[in-house]
Each structure stands twice: as C-alpha cells, then as structure tokens.
Amino acid sequence: MGWFPCSGQSKQTPKNLRKKNKSLDPIEPSSGKYRDAPKDGSSNKIAAKTFTFREMAAATKNFRGESFIGEGGFGRVYKGQLECSNQVVAIKQLDRNGLQGNREFLVEVLMLSLLDHPNLVNLIGYCADGDQRLLVYEYMELGSLEDHLHNPMPSRAILDWNTRMTIAAGAAKGLEYLHDKASPPVIYRDLKCSNILLGEKYHPKLSDFGLAKLGPVGDNTHVSTRVMGTYGYCAPEYAMTGQLTLKSDVYSFGVVLLEIISGRKAVDNSKTGGEHNLVLWARPLFKDKRKFSQIADPALQGQYPTRGLYQALAIAAMCVQEQPNLRPMIADVVTALTYLSAQKYDPQMYPTQNPLWKPCTPPRSQGKAEKKRNGGGRSR
C-alpha cells in the first residue's frame, strides 16, 4: 500500500512545511441513505457518512494491536466494527508524518464518492475530526493480492490458474471503468498487487486512490504531473518525463499480470543476475514460446493450460511495451482476459505441464522412414 517516487528516491518534507499543511479544507458532511452512482460515470455524488474520532476509536477498540491488519504510505489499517450498524469495516488512519497527507486524503474521498463499480472498493465514510484523518471502507476478508502471491499463509491454498485469471479480469474491468466509463477519465497511477483487495470468492477490487489523477480531455494527450508511484510499476515514459496517460496505467497492469502469472515480485532485491526486475527478466523470454513455461509460477506445479499461459503472457507482453502507443487499450485487455477467465482449466482432464519440457521434432511418417531405409524407394 506504500508508495514513493518512481525513481526510487524519496525526499523528506521539512517538518515546518508538514506542520503548515495540517489544515484540511472542509468536506461538506452528508447523511441519510446511500444512493447508487450512475453507471455511465457521471458525477452524481454518493453520500459518504461522516464519523467522529470517538466512533473510530470505539470501532477499533482504541486502535489496539489485535485490530491492526496492515500499513502503507497512507498510514495504518485496522479492522473494526461500527457500533451504529455492526458492520465490519477497514479503517485507514492517516499517518501525520507519513508520505501521504491531506491532499491525498481529499483526493481519495472525492474520487470514491464519485465513482461506483463492482471492481472498485466501496468508501463507507470518513473522519475529519480535529487533526485526525481516517477513511472507512468495506472490509475485504481475503486481504490483498500481494498477500496471496508473495506472503501466503500456510493455512491458505495457493491461487490456482482459474482464480488468477478471474482476479486479473476483474482488476482489468475496474481499470476499464476508470478509463472509459468515468467522465472525465481517471488515471489510477498506483496499480499494484497490494492495492488489489480480494473479497468473497476472490472477487477483486481496486483500492487506494490517493494518487489518482483526472485524465486528459479534449485534444490533450497527457497530463503533466510530479512523478509518483511505486518503483517497478511505473511506465518508463512517465518516470522519465512526468507525462501521464491512460497507457501509463496499462503498463502497470501488465506488471501486475506478470506477477499473477509468475508469482514473482515486480522488484525483488533478493534476486541477482538481472532477475530482480520482473519486466527486464521476462522480456527476453517473451521472444521464445519454448521458454514461456519458465515464466509460470512454480507454485502452480504445472497445473495450467499451455494455450492459456501463452495467451496470458502475450497480453502481459503487449502491456509492458516500452513505447506507449504499442500498448493495447484497457478495453481490449478486458475482452481478452474475460475470454481467458471463462476457459476453465480442469487438472483432472489435462496433463500437468513440465516446466523443463521442450517441444521435439515431430516424427516422420512411416512411409518416409521406410523409403529412407530402403534407399529412397529404389529397388535394388
């Protein structure tokens, strides 16, 4: 959930500037029943409930350690239960000395109040009580995709191929909504495995919208902005120029898809020999289908469809093209992954793939072999 400049370097904000930035522009309180957002992406607002800090403390049992479930750039995340409704929720508390501040808090409240889609996390409300800043979300019981891929609990089963493709398709649909259905379009800017949360039946939802930006409109091709994001997921042209486009998100999605397929981290400093960066490691392997099986997550133990693996890697390879104009539109990615996720793999019906398997030269027909042994078919 944390983030930092894509260059991998982070400049600390002076303490005196942080103090000046404490005040938060007032957010108009809203109450009453929630109402659904229009599906066409128009800007009718969803009513987000306002909470007092006392209510937040009560929900988390005074932010006890037993309620703590995670930490990121925004601050700490707690599991809580609202006294007013008994609803189980996730509560993010802004770290006043952290990387994200009031600006990101406001962006997240406003974005999630305007956007509504089954693959975006639901904002239930917020707390702007004194100098306390908290966000209240629906609780996603299965945690993040990162937890399942890179920090699996012994009690949890490894994600199988079908589940991985379902998660990838759902995440792509959330991104498609931001790019194509929201008006104006929204550039997510921080797509990564830790920001994809999983609910019942591994239903994925995008979360953490503090870095989201409104996309270009009219004749504009990009938005110029300070380079922010997470190292390993940033598109190269954005990291170099600060020019942000919808295709920047597509690159980040390609990295996530590679993580889903391979089980590797986007950046893993424990690896050496050019393997620490996932995209740089995978690119040479994209050029030879015979090496595709080397990219597949060993945890799958060969239980995946060969054709499905090829197609998924082809999508990922297109998404992480260095030139943004060569990357596909997210709508095309959704179409391809929706098809892939519908092709259910049954390990009982198909043989387990051997990652060391290499295609051999097909045998010649018996007739040709006989002719060769007989001197090309000539009679003696």
mmCIF file of C-alpha atoms in Angstrom:
data_model
loop_
_atom_site.group_PDB
_atom_site.id
_atom_site.type_symbol
_atom_site.label_atom_id
_atom_site.label_comp_id
_atom_site.label_asym_id
_atom_site.label_seq_id
_atom_site.Cartn_x
_atom_site.Cartn_y
_atom_site.Cartn_z
ATOM 1 C CA MET A 1 0.000 0.000 0.000
ATOM 2 C CA GLY A 2 3.011 2.279 0.308
ATOM 3 C CA TRP A 3 4.340 4.435 -2.483
ATOM 4 C CA PHE A 4 7.232 6.696 -3.319
ATOM 5 C CA PRO A 5 8.637 8.460 -6.377
ATOM 6 C CA CYS A 6 9.121 6.054 -9.279
ATOM 7 C CA SER A 7 12.807 6.867 -9.379
ATOM 8 C CA GLY A 8 13.112 5.038 -6.085
ATOM 9 C CA GLN A 9 14.288 8.160 -4.258
ATOM 10 C CA SER A 10 12.157 9.980 -1.744
ATOM 11 C CA LYS A 11 12.806 13.473 -0.485
ATOM 12 C CA GLN A 12 11.628 14.059 3.052
ATOM 13 C CA THR A 13 9.316 17.011 3.506
ATOM 14 C CA PRO A 14 10.701 19.521 6.028
ATOM 15 C CA LYS A 15 8.923 19.392 9.360
ATOM 16 C CA ASN A 16 7.958 23.052 9.248
ATOM 17 C CA LEU A 17 6.215 22.540 5.894
ATOM 18 C CA ARG A 18 4.393 19.488 7.180
ATOM 19 C CA LYS A 19 3.017 21.482 10.072
ATOM 20 C CA LYS A 20 1.713 24.176 7.756
ATOM 21 C CA ASN A 21 -0.058 21.531 5.714
ATOM 22 C CA LYS A 22 -2.087 20.128 8.589
ATOM 23 C CA SER A 23 -5.303 22.002 7.944
ATOM 24 C CA LEU A 24 -7.821 20.256 5.773
ATOM 25 C CA ASP A 25 -10.257 22.011 3.521
ATOM 26 C CA PRO A 26 -13.720 21.323 4.876
ATOM 27 C CA ILE A 27 -15.642 18.480 3.303
ATOM 28 C CA GLU A 28 -19.362 19.020 3.241
ATOM 29 C CA PRO A 29 -20.915 16.457 5.615
ATOM 30 C CA SER A 30 -23.533 14.197 4.147
ATOM 31 C CA SER A 31 -26.027 11.957 5.808
ATOM 32 C CA GLY A 32 -29.000 9.776 5.050
ATOM 33 C CA LYS A 33 -29.285 6.734 2.842
ATOM 34 C CA TYR A 34 -26.633 5.930 0.277
ATOM 35 C CA ARG A 35 -27.660 6.229 -3.337
ATOM 36 C CA ASP A 36 -26.129 4.435 -6.263
ATOM 37 C CA ALA A 37 -23.832 6.257 -8.638
ATOM 38 C CA PRO A 38 -24.866 6.361 -12.283
ATOM 39 C CA LYS A 39 -23.256 3.580 -14.295
ATOM 40 C CA ASP A 40 -22.314 5.993 -17.084
ATOM 41 C CA GLY A 41 -19.644 7.580 -14.952
ATOM 42 C CA SER A 42 -21.415 10.904 -14.460
ATOM 43 C CA SER A 43 -20.545 12.960 -11.423
ATOM 44 C CA ASN A 44 -23.549 12.499 -9.151
ATOM 45 C CA LYS A 45 -22.174 12.065 -5.659
ATOM 46 C CA ILE A 46 -22.679 9.061 -3.409
ATOM 47 C CA ALA A 47 -23.464 10.008 0.159
ATOM 48 C CA ALA A 48 -20.440 9.128 2.310
ATOM 49 C CA LYS A 49 -21.108 9.033 6.037
ATOM 50 C CA THR A 50 -19.067 11.234 8.361
ATOM 51 C CA PHE A 51 -17.724 9.752 11.587
ATOM 52 C CA THR A 52 -16.287 11.234 14.751
ATOM 53 C CA PHE A 53 -12.918 10.122 16.037
ATOM 54 C CA ARG A 54 -14.690 8.713 19.091
ATOM 55 C CA GLU A 55 -16.679 6.403 16.796
ATOM 56 C CA MET A 56 -13.487 5.303 15.061
ATOM 57 C CA ALA A 57 -11.790 4.556 18.378
ATOM 58 C CA ALA A 58 -14.789 2.543 19.529
ATOM 59 C CA ALA A 59 -14.896 0.582 16.275
ATOM 60 C CA THR A 60 -11.236 -0.441 16.574
ATOM 61 C CA LYS A 61 -11.176 -0.915 20.366
ATOM 62 C CA ASN A 62 -8.950 2.153 20.696
ATOM 63 C CA PHE A 63 -6.751 1.027 17.794
ATOM 64 C CA ARG A 64 -5.468 -1.996 19.660
ATOM 65 C CA GLY A 65 -2.847 -4.225 18.136
ATOM 66 C CA GLU A 66 -5.330 -7.054 17.693
ATOM 67 C CA SER A 67 -7.286 -4.849 15.279
ATOM 68 C CA PHE A 68 -4.230 -3.917 13.197
ATOM 69 C CA ILE A 69 -4.211 -5.558 9.740
ATOM 70 C CA GLY A 70 -1.701 -3.618 7.645
ATOM 71 C CA GLU A 71 0.317 -0.496 6.936
ATOM 72 C CA GLY A 72 1.160 1.589 3.889
ATOM 73 C CA GLY A 73 2.027 5.078 2.666
ATOM 74 C CA PHE A 74 -1.235 6.460 3.996
ATOM 75 C CA GLY A 75 -0.789 5.025 7.475
ATOM 76 C CA ARG A 76 -2.077 2.086 9.459
ATOM 77 C CA VAL A 77 -5.127 -0.010 8.611
ATOM 78 C CA TYR A 78 -7.382 -1.546 11.253
ATOM 79 C CA LYS A 79 -10.272 -3.948 11.191
ATOM 80 C CA GLY A 80 -13.244 -2.513 13.043
ATOM 81 C CA GLN A 81 -16.946 -2.856 13.674
ATOM 82 C CA LEU A 82 -19.244 0.156 13.542
ATOM 83 C CA GLU A 83 -21.418 0.466 16.617
ATOM 84 C CA CYS A 84 -24.207 2.162 14.657
ATOM 85 C CA SER A 85 -24.710 -0.738 12.238
ATOM 86 C CA ASN A 86 -22.483 -3.609 13.454
ATOM 87 C CA GLN A 87 -20.896 -3.569 10.003
ATOM 88 C CA VAL A 88 -17.330 -4.895 9.829
ATOM 89 C CA VAL A 89 -15.104 -2.351 8.114
ATOM 90 C CA ALA A 90 -11.485 -1.492 7.315
ATOM 91 C CA ILE A 91 -10.317 1.821 8.789
ATOM 92 C CA LYS A 92 -7.254 3.613 7.428
ATOM 93 C CA GLN A 93 -5.703 6.171 9.763
ATOM 94 C CA LEU A 94 -3.564 8.889 8.204
ATOM 95 C CA ASP A 95 -0.009 8.960 9.475
ATOM 96 C CA ARG A 96 0.536 12.680 10.020
ATOM 97 C CA ASN A 97 4.275 12.236 9.449
ATOM 98 C CA GLY A 98 3.869 9.846 6.522
ATOM 99 C CA LEU A 99 4.290 10.248 2.782
ATOM 100 C CA GLN A 100 0.637 10.855 2.038
ATOM 101 C CA GLY A 101 -1.123 13.847 3.505
ATOM 102 C CA ASN A 102 -4.274 15.934 3.406
ATOM 103 C CA ARG A 103 -4.188 16.286 -0.369
ATOM 104 C CA GLU A 104 -4.233 12.525 -0.919
ATOM 105 C CA PHE A 105 -6.911 12.154 1.761
ATOM 106 C CA LEU A 106 -9.157 14.642 -0.072
ATOM 107 C CA VAL A 107 -8.469 13.023 -3.455
ATOM 108 C CA GLU A 108 -9.443 9.601 -2.150
ATOM 109 C CA VAL A 109 -12.650 10.840 -0.506
ATOM 110 C CA LEU A 110 -13.711 12.734 -3.618
ATOM 111 C CA MET A 111 -12.746 10.012 -6.105
ATOM 112 C CA LEU A 112 -14.527 7.220 -4.276
ATOM 113 C CA SER A 113 -17.542 9.423 -3.630
ATOM 114 C CA LEU A 114 -17.929 9.965 -7.376
ATOM 115 C CA LEU A 115 -17.008 6.521 -8.684
ATOM 116 C CA ASP A 116 -19.005 3.324 -8.363
ATOM 117 C CA HIS A 117 -18.171 -0.064 -9.855
ATOM 118 C CA PRO A 118 -18.172 -3.688 -8.638
ATOM 119 C CA ASN A 119 -14.377 -3.785 -9.017
ATOM 120 C CA LEU A 120 -13.682 -0.618 -7.007
ATOM 121 C CA VAL A 121 -13.602 -0.738 -3.205
ATOM 122 C CA ASN A 122 -16.595 0.937 -1.523
ATOM 123 C CA LEU A 123 -15.985 4.008 0.621
ATOM 124 C CA ILE A 124 -18.390 3.928 3.547
ATOM 125 C CA GLY A 125 -17.299 7.194 5.108
ATOM 126 C CA TYR A 126 -14.509 9.270 6.568
ATOM 127 C CA CYS A 127 -13.433 11.091 9.695
ATOM 128 C CA ALA A 128 -12.016 14.621 9.610
ATOM 129 C CA ASP A 129 -12.259 15.305 13.337
ATOM 130 C CA GLY A 130 -9.706 17.865 14.521
ATOM 131 C CA ASP A 131 -6.342 16.807 13.093
ATOM 132 C CA GLN A 132 -7.441 13.177 12.707
ATOM 133 C CA ARG A 133 -7.924 11.849 9.168
ATOM 134 C CA LEU A 134 -9.447 8.394 8.693
ATOM 135 C CA LEU A 135 -11.123 6.554 5.819
ATOM 136 C CA VAL A 136 -13.715 3.824 6.330
ATOM 137 C CA TYR A 137 -14.039 1.106 3.684
ATOM 138 C CA GLU A 138 -15.873 -2.124 3.240
ATOM 139 C CA TYR A 139 -13.822 -4.941 4.753
ATOM 140 C CA MET A 140 -12.229 -7.255 2.180
ATOM 141 C CA GLU A 141 -11.924 -10.539 4.030
ATOM 142 C CA LEU A 142 -9.232 -12.196 1.902
ATOM 143 C CA GLY A 143 -6.723 -9.340 2.091
ATOM 144 C CA SER A 144 -4.608 -8.187 -0.833
ATOM 145 C CA LEU A 145 -3.422 -9.992 -3.944
ATOM 146 C CA GLU A 146 0.114 -9.329 -2.739
ATOM 147 C CA ASP A 147 -0.563 -11.372 0.408
ATOM 148 C CA HIS A 148 -1.618 -14.386 -1.652
ATOM 149 C CA LEU A 149 1.165 -14.198 -4.229
ATOM 150 C CA HIS A 150 4.150 -13.143 -2.151
ATOM 151 C CA ASN A 151 3.279 -13.700 1.512
ATOM 152 C CA PRO A 152 0.959 -16.739 1.528
ATOM 153 C CA MET A 153 -0.260 -18.058 4.850
ATOM 154 C CA PRO A 154 0.288 -21.792 5.415
ATOM 155 C CA SER A 155 -3.430 -22.205 6.035
ATOM 156 C CA ARG A 156 -4.362 -20.740 2.644
ATOM 157 C CA ALA A 157 -4.350 -22.661 -0.596
ATOM 158 C CA ILE A 158 -2.117 -21.442 -3.423
ATOM 159 C CA LEU A 159 -4.062 -19.464 -6.019
ATOM 160 C CA ASP A 160 -4.853 -21.823 -8.890
ATOM 161 C CA TRP A 161 -4.801 -20.833 -12.548
ATOM 162 C CA ASN A 162 -8.550 -20.255 -12.831
ATOM 163 C CA THR A 163 -8.603 -17.964 -9.781
ATOM 164 C CA ARG A 164 -5.624 -15.982 -11.066
ATOM 165 C CA MET A 165 -7.282 -15.317 -14.401
ATOM 166 C CA THR A 166 -10.538 -14.325 -12.673
ATOM 167 C CA ILE A 167 -8.661 -11.838 -10.483
ATOM 168 C CA ALA A 168 -6.784 -10.418 -13.485
ATOM 169 C CA ALA A 169 -10.005 -9.973 -15.477
ATOM 170 C CA GLY A 170 -11.766 -8.281 -12.544
ATOM 171 C CA ALA A 171 -8.894 -5.868 -11.902
ATOM 172 C CA ALA A 172 -8.834 -5.001 -15.612
ATOM 173 C CA LYS A 173 -12.575 -4.260 -15.509
ATOM 174 C CA GLY A 174 -12.067 -1.840 -12.632
ATOM 175 C CA LEU A 175 -9.375 -0.056 -14.622
ATOM 176 C CA GLU A 176 -11.581 -0.023 -17.717
ATOM 177 C CA TYR A 177 -14.285 1.739 -15.724
ATOM 178 C CA LEU A 178 -11.832 4.447 -14.658
ATOM 179 C CA HIS A 179 -10.515 4.949 -18.202
ATOM 180 C CA ASP A 180 -13.593 4.524 -20.374
ATOM 181 C CA LYS A 181 -16.722 4.953 -18.254
ATOM 182 C CA ALA A 182 -15.777 7.714 -15.792
ATOM 183 C CA SER A 183 -16.144 11.236 -17.158
ATOM 184 C CA PRO A 184 -13.605 12.759 -17.233
ATOM 185 C CA PRO A 185 -11.419 9.659 -17.309
ATOM 186 C CA VAL A 186 -9.356 8.805 -14.242
ATOM 187 C CA ILE A 187 -5.728 7.690 -14.284
ATOM 188 C CA TYR A 188 -5.216 5.391 -11.298
ATOM 189 C CA ARG A 189 -1.418 5.910 -11.156
ATOM 190 C CA ASP A 190 -0.769 3.372 -8.390
ATOM 191 C CA LEU A 191 -1.880 -0.003 -9.719
ATOM 192 C CA LYS A 192 -0.029 -2.800 -7.920
ATOM 193 C CA CYS A 193 -0.765 -6.103 -6.199
ATOM 194 C CA SER A 194 -1.039 -4.581 -2.724
ATOM 195 C CA ASN A 195 -3.797 -2.259 -3.981
ATOM 196 C CA ILE A 196 -5.926 -5.102 -5.353
ATOM 197 C CA LEU A 197 -8.086 -6.361 -2.491
ATOM 198 C CA LEU A 198 -9.926 -9.667 -2.536
ATOM 199 C CA GLY A 199 -13.379 -10.325 -1.179
ATOM 200 C CA GLU A 200 -15.634 -13.357 -1.140
ATOM 201 C CA LYS A 201 -14.757 -15.917 -3.825
ATOM 202 C CA TYR A 202 -11.617 -13.878 -4.590
ATOM 203 C CA HIS A 203 -13.602 -11.039 -6.131
ATOM 204 C CA PRO A 204 -11.007 -8.281 -6.790
ATOM 205 C CA LYS A 205 -11.434 -4.570 -6.108
ATOM 206 C CA LEU A 206 -9.036 -1.683 -6.711
ATOM 207 C CA SER A 207 -8.262 0.397 -3.627
ATOM 208 C CA ASP A 208 -6.112 3.380 -2.553
ATOM 209 C CA PHE A 209 -6.980 6.280 -4.844
ATOM 210 C CA GLY A 210 -4.857 8.938 -3.169
ATOM 211 C CA LEU A 211 -2.599 9.285 -6.225
ATOM 212 C CA ALA A 212 -5.384 9.176 -8.843
ATOM 213 C CA LYS A 213 -5.479 11.988 -11.398
ATOM 214 C CA LEU A 214 -8.113 13.169 -13.826
ATOM 215 C CA GLY A 215 -7.012 12.164 -17.291
ATOM 216 C CA PRO A 216 -6.556 14.320 -20.395
ATOM 217 C CA VAL A 217 -9.643 15.677 -22.120
ATOM 218 C CA GLY A 218 -10.268 17.231 -25.500
ATOM 219 C CA ASP A 219 -7.179 17.466 -27.694
ATOM 220 C CA ASN A 220 -4.793 16.900 -24.796
ATOM 221 C CA THR A 221 -2.784 13.686 -24.968
ATOM 222 C CA HIS A 222 -1.345 13.611 -21.468
ATOM 223 C CA VAL A 223 -1.330 15.172 -18.029
ATOM 224 C CA SER A 224 1.943 16.620 -16.749
ATOM 225 C CA THR A 225 2.469 15.907 -13.090
ATOM 226 C CA ARG A 226 5.061 15.139 -10.480
ATOM 227 C CA VAL A 227 6.333 11.576 -10.916
ATOM 228 C CA MET A 228 4.830 9.482 -8.140
ATOM 229 C CA GLY A 229 4.000 5.810 -7.850
ATOM 230 C CA THR A 230 5.755 2.607 -6.891
ATOM 231 C CA TYR A 231 9.124 1.585 -8.284
ATOM 232 C CA GLY A 232 8.795 -1.361 -10.650
ATOM 233 C CA TYR A 233 5.255 -0.481 -11.709
ATOM 234 C CA CYS A 234 5.805 2.968 -13.266
ATOM 235 C CA ALA A 235 5.722 3.233 -17.040
ATOM 236 C CA PRO A 236 9.177 4.250 -18.335
ATOM 237 C CA GLU A 237 7.959 7.322 -20.238
ATOM 238 C CA TYR A 238 6.127 8.614 -17.161
ATOM 239 C CA ALA A 239 9.149 8.049 -14.931
ATOM 240 C CA MET A 240 11.368 9.972 -17.373
ATOM 241 C CA THR A 241 9.107 12.860 -18.424
ATOM 242 C CA GLY A 242 6.266 13.157 -15.900
ATOM 243 C CA GLN A 243 3.784 12.876 -18.775
ATOM 244 C CA LEU A 244 0.934 10.712 -17.530
ATOM 245 C CA THR A 245 -1.507 8.967 -19.876
ATOM 246 C CA LEU A 246 -4.032 6.157 -19.702
ATOM 247 C CA LYS A 247 -1.359 3.920 -21.221
ATOM 248 C CA SER A 248 0.739 4.506 -18.089
ATOM 249 C CA ASP A 249 -1.864 2.513 -16.161
ATOM 250 C CA VAL A 250 -1.845 -0.184 -18.854
ATOM 251 C CA TYR A 251 1.891 -0.670 -18.285
ATOM 252 C CA SER A 252 1.328 -1.035 -14.533
ATOM 253 C CA PHE A 253 -1.410 -3.562 -15.215
ATOM 254 C CA GLY A 254 0.996 -5.560 -17.382
ATOM 255 C CA VAL A 255 3.418 -5.756 -14.462
ATOM 256 C CA VAL A 256 0.615 -6.957 -12.175
ATOM 257 C CA LEU A 257 -0.434 -9.570 -14.740
ATOM 258 C CA LEU A 258 3.156 -10.805 -14.916
ATOM 259 C CA GLU A 259 3.183 -11.117 -11.127
ATOM 260 C CA ILE A 260 -0.053 -13.107 -11.250
ATOM 261 C CA ILE A 261 1.373 -15.491 -13.859
ATOM 262 C CA SER A 262 4.874 -15.861 -12.446
ATOM 263 C CA GLY A 263 4.400 -15.461 -8.701
ATOM 264 C CA ARG A 264 7.435 -13.143 -8.740
ATOM 265 C CA LYS A 265 7.585 -9.629 -7.293
ATOM 266 C CA ALA A 266 7.794 -6.611 -9.583
ATOM 267 C CA VAL A 267 11.105 -5.808 -7.918
ATOM 268 C CA ASP A 268 12.886 -8.387 -5.788
ATOM 269 C CA ASN A 269 16.248 -7.241 -4.465
ATOM 270 C CA SER A 270 16.951 -10.719 -3.098
ATOM 271 C CA LYS A 271 17.435 -11.926 -6.681
ATOM 272 C CA THR A 272 20.610 -11.336 -8.647
ATOM 273 C CA GLY A 273 21.870 -11.742 -12.181
ATOM 274 C CA GLY A 274 19.300 -9.455 -13.812
ATOM 275 C CA GLU A 275 16.327 -11.210 -12.218
ATOM 276 C CA HIS A 276 15.496 -8.539 -9.632
ATOM 277 C CA ASN A 277 13.305 -6.591 -12.080
ATOM 278 C CA LEU A 278 10.415 -8.720 -13.297
ATOM 279 C CA VAL A 279 9.824 -6.970 -16.626
ATOM 280 C CA LEU A 280 13.508 -6.913 -17.577
ATOM 281 C CA TRP A 281 13.797 -10.603 -16.675
ATOM 282 C CA ALA A 282 10.704 -11.612 -18.646
ATOM 283 C CA ARG A 283 11.279 -9.643 -21.861
ATOM 284 C CA PRO A 284 13.926 -11.982 -23.352
ATOM 285 C CA LEU A 285 11.702 -14.964 -22.536
ATOM 286 C CA PHE A 286 8.768 -13.426 -24.420
ATOM 287 C CA LYS A 287 10.680 -13.938 -27.666
ATOM 288 C CA ASP A 288 10.680 -17.742 -27.452
ATOM 289 C CA LYS A 289 7.486 -19.687 -26.777
ATOM 290 C CA ARG A 290 9.550 -22.663 -25.733
ATOM 291 C CA LYS A 291 10.634 -20.646 -22.694
ATOM 292 C CA PHE A 292 7.152 -19.490 -21.671
ATOM 293 C CA SER A 293 6.850 -22.310 -19.156
ATOM 294 C CA GLN A 294 9.890 -20.873 -17.341
ATOM 295 C CA ILE A 295 7.825 -17.784 -16.503
ATOM 296 C CA ALA A 296 4.927 -19.736 -14.955
ATOM 297 C CA ASP A 297 4.778 -19.747 -11.152
ATOM 298 C CA PRO A 298 6.428 -22.945 -9.849
ATOM 299 C CA ALA A 299 3.753 -22.980 -7.126
ATOM 300 C CA LEU A 300 1.236 -23.930 -9.828
ATOM 301 C CA GLN A 301 3.147 -27.217 -10.181
ATOM 302 C CA GLY A 302 2.465 -27.291 -13.890
ATOM 303 C CA GLN A 303 -1.309 -27.146 -13.455
ATOM 304 C CA TYR A 304 -2.211 -24.611 -16.128
ATOM 305 C CA PRO A 305 -3.336 -24.771 -19.768
ATOM 306 C CA THR A 306 -0.474 -24.329 -22.226
ATOM 307 C CA ARG A 307 -2.561 -22.255 -24.614
ATOM 308 C CA GLY A 308 -3.934 -20.166 -21.748
ATOM 309 C CA LEU A 309 -0.417 -19.472 -20.484
ATOM 310 C CA TYR A 310 0.693 -18.379 -23.964
ATOM 311 C CA GLN A 311 -2.295 -16.060 -24.334
ATOM 312 C CA ALA A 312 -1.910 -14.529 -20.871
ATOM 313 C CA LEU A 313 1.792 -13.879 -21.461
ATOM 314 C CA ALA A 314 1.040 -12.350 -24.852
ATOM 315 C CA ILE A 315 -1.322 -9.879 -23.141
ATOM 316 C CA ALA A 316 1.260 -9.052 -20.480
ATOM 317 C CA ALA A 317 3.992 -8.596 -23.091
ATOM 318 C CA MET A 318 1.859 -6.106 -25.034
ATOM 319 C CA CYS A 319 1.008 -4.149 -21.894
ATOM 320 C CA VAL A 320 4.651 -3.671 -20.870
ATOM 321 C CA GLN A 321 5.850 -2.467 -24.279
ATOM 322 C CA GLU A 322 8.321 0.391 -23.841
ATOM 323 C CA GLN A 323 6.507 2.548 -26.389
ATOM 324 C CA PRO A 324 3.090 3.577 -25.009
ATOM 325 C CA ASN A 325 1.446 3.695 -28.447
ATOM 326 C CA LEU A 326 2.185 -0.032 -28.840
ATOM 327 C CA ARG A 327 0.287 -0.951 -25.673
ATOM 328 C CA PRO A 328 -3.358 -2.030 -26.044
ATOM 329 C CA MET A 329 -6.350 -0.127 -24.763
ATOM 330 C CA ILE A 330 -7.597 -1.493 -21.459
ATOM 331 C CA ALA A 331 -10.934 -2.397 -23.083
ATOM 332 C CA ASP A 332 -9.098 -4.839 -25.371
ATOM 333 C CA VAL A 333 -7.282 -6.301 -22.369
ATOM 334 C CA VAL A 334 -10.624 -6.821 -20.627
ATOM 335 C CA THR A 335 -12.029 -8.628 -23.666
ATOM 336 C CA ALA A 336 -9.042 -10.968 -23.843
ATOM 337 C CA LEU A 337 -8.890 -11.707 -20.115
ATOM 338 C CA THR A 338 -12.649 -12.193 -19.839
ATOM 339 C CA TYR A 339 -12.359 -14.864 -22.519
ATOM 340 C CA LEU A 340 -9.380 -16.474 -20.772
ATOM 341 C CA SER A 341 -11.096 -16.500 -17.386
ATOM 342 C CA ALA A 342 -14.106 -18.232 -18.952
ATOM 343 C CA GLN A 343 -11.908 -21.097 -20.221
ATOM 344 C CA LYS A 344 -11.806 -23.121 -17.020
ATOM 345 C CA TYR A 345 -8.806 -25.393 -16.611
ATOM 346 C CA ASP A 346 -9.503 -28.825 -15.148
ATOM 347 C CA PRO A 347 -6.281 -30.516 -13.961
ATOM 348 C CA GLN A 348 -8.087 -33.874 -13.997
ATOM 349 C CA MET A 349 -8.674 -33.616 -17.738
ATOM 350 C CA TYR A 350 -5.346 -32.163 -18.849
ATOM 351 C CA PRO A 351 -1.806 -33.355 -18.123
ATOM 352 C CA THR A 352 0.402 -31.396 -15.762
ATOM 353 C CA GLN A 353 2.836 -29.183 -17.648
ATOM 354 C CA ASN A 354 6.529 -29.868 -17.155
ATOM 355 C CA PRO A 355 8.425 -26.546 -16.934
ATOM 356 C CA LEU A 356 11.503 -28.316 -18.350
ATOM 357 C CA TRP A 357 9.546 -29.712 -21.289
ATOM 358 C CA LYS A 358 10.724 -28.666 -24.744
ATOM 359 C CA PRO A 359 8.928 -29.456 -27.982
ATOM 360 C CA CYS A 360 10.755 -32.025 -30.054
ATOM 361 C CA THR A 361 10.828 -32.522 -33.807
ATOM 362 C CA PRO A 362 7.691 -34.413 -34.820
ATOM 363 C CA PRO A 363 8.383 -37.936 -36.144
ATOM 364 C CA ARG A 364 8.340 -38.504 -39.842
ATOM 365 C CA SER A 365 5.636 -40.643 -41.327
ATOM 366 C CA GLN A 366 6.293 -44.354 -41.523
ATOM 367 C CA GLY A 367 6.259 -44.222 -45.280
ATOM 368 C CA LYS A 368 9.141 -41.728 -45.493
ATOM 369 C CA ALA A 369 11.135 -43.610 -42.911
ATOM 370 C CA GLU A 370 10.711 -46.839 -44.809
ATOM 371 C CA LYS A 371 11.748 -45.151 -48.042
ATOM 372 C CA LYS A 372 14.935 -43.827 -46.459
ATOM 373 C CA ARG A 373 15.867 -47.228 -45.095
ATOM 374 C CA ASN A 374 15.204 -48.711 -48.498
ATOM 375 C CA GLY A 375 17.423 -46.279 -50.344
ATOM 376 C CA GLY A 376 14.799 -43.691 -51.143
ATOM 377 C CA GLY A 377 12.330 -46.228 -52.500
ATOM 378 C CA ARG A 378 14.600 -47.501 -55.308
ATOM 379 C CA SER A 379 14.661 -51.240 -55.906
ATOM 380 C CA ARG A 380 17.987 -52.981 -55.690
#
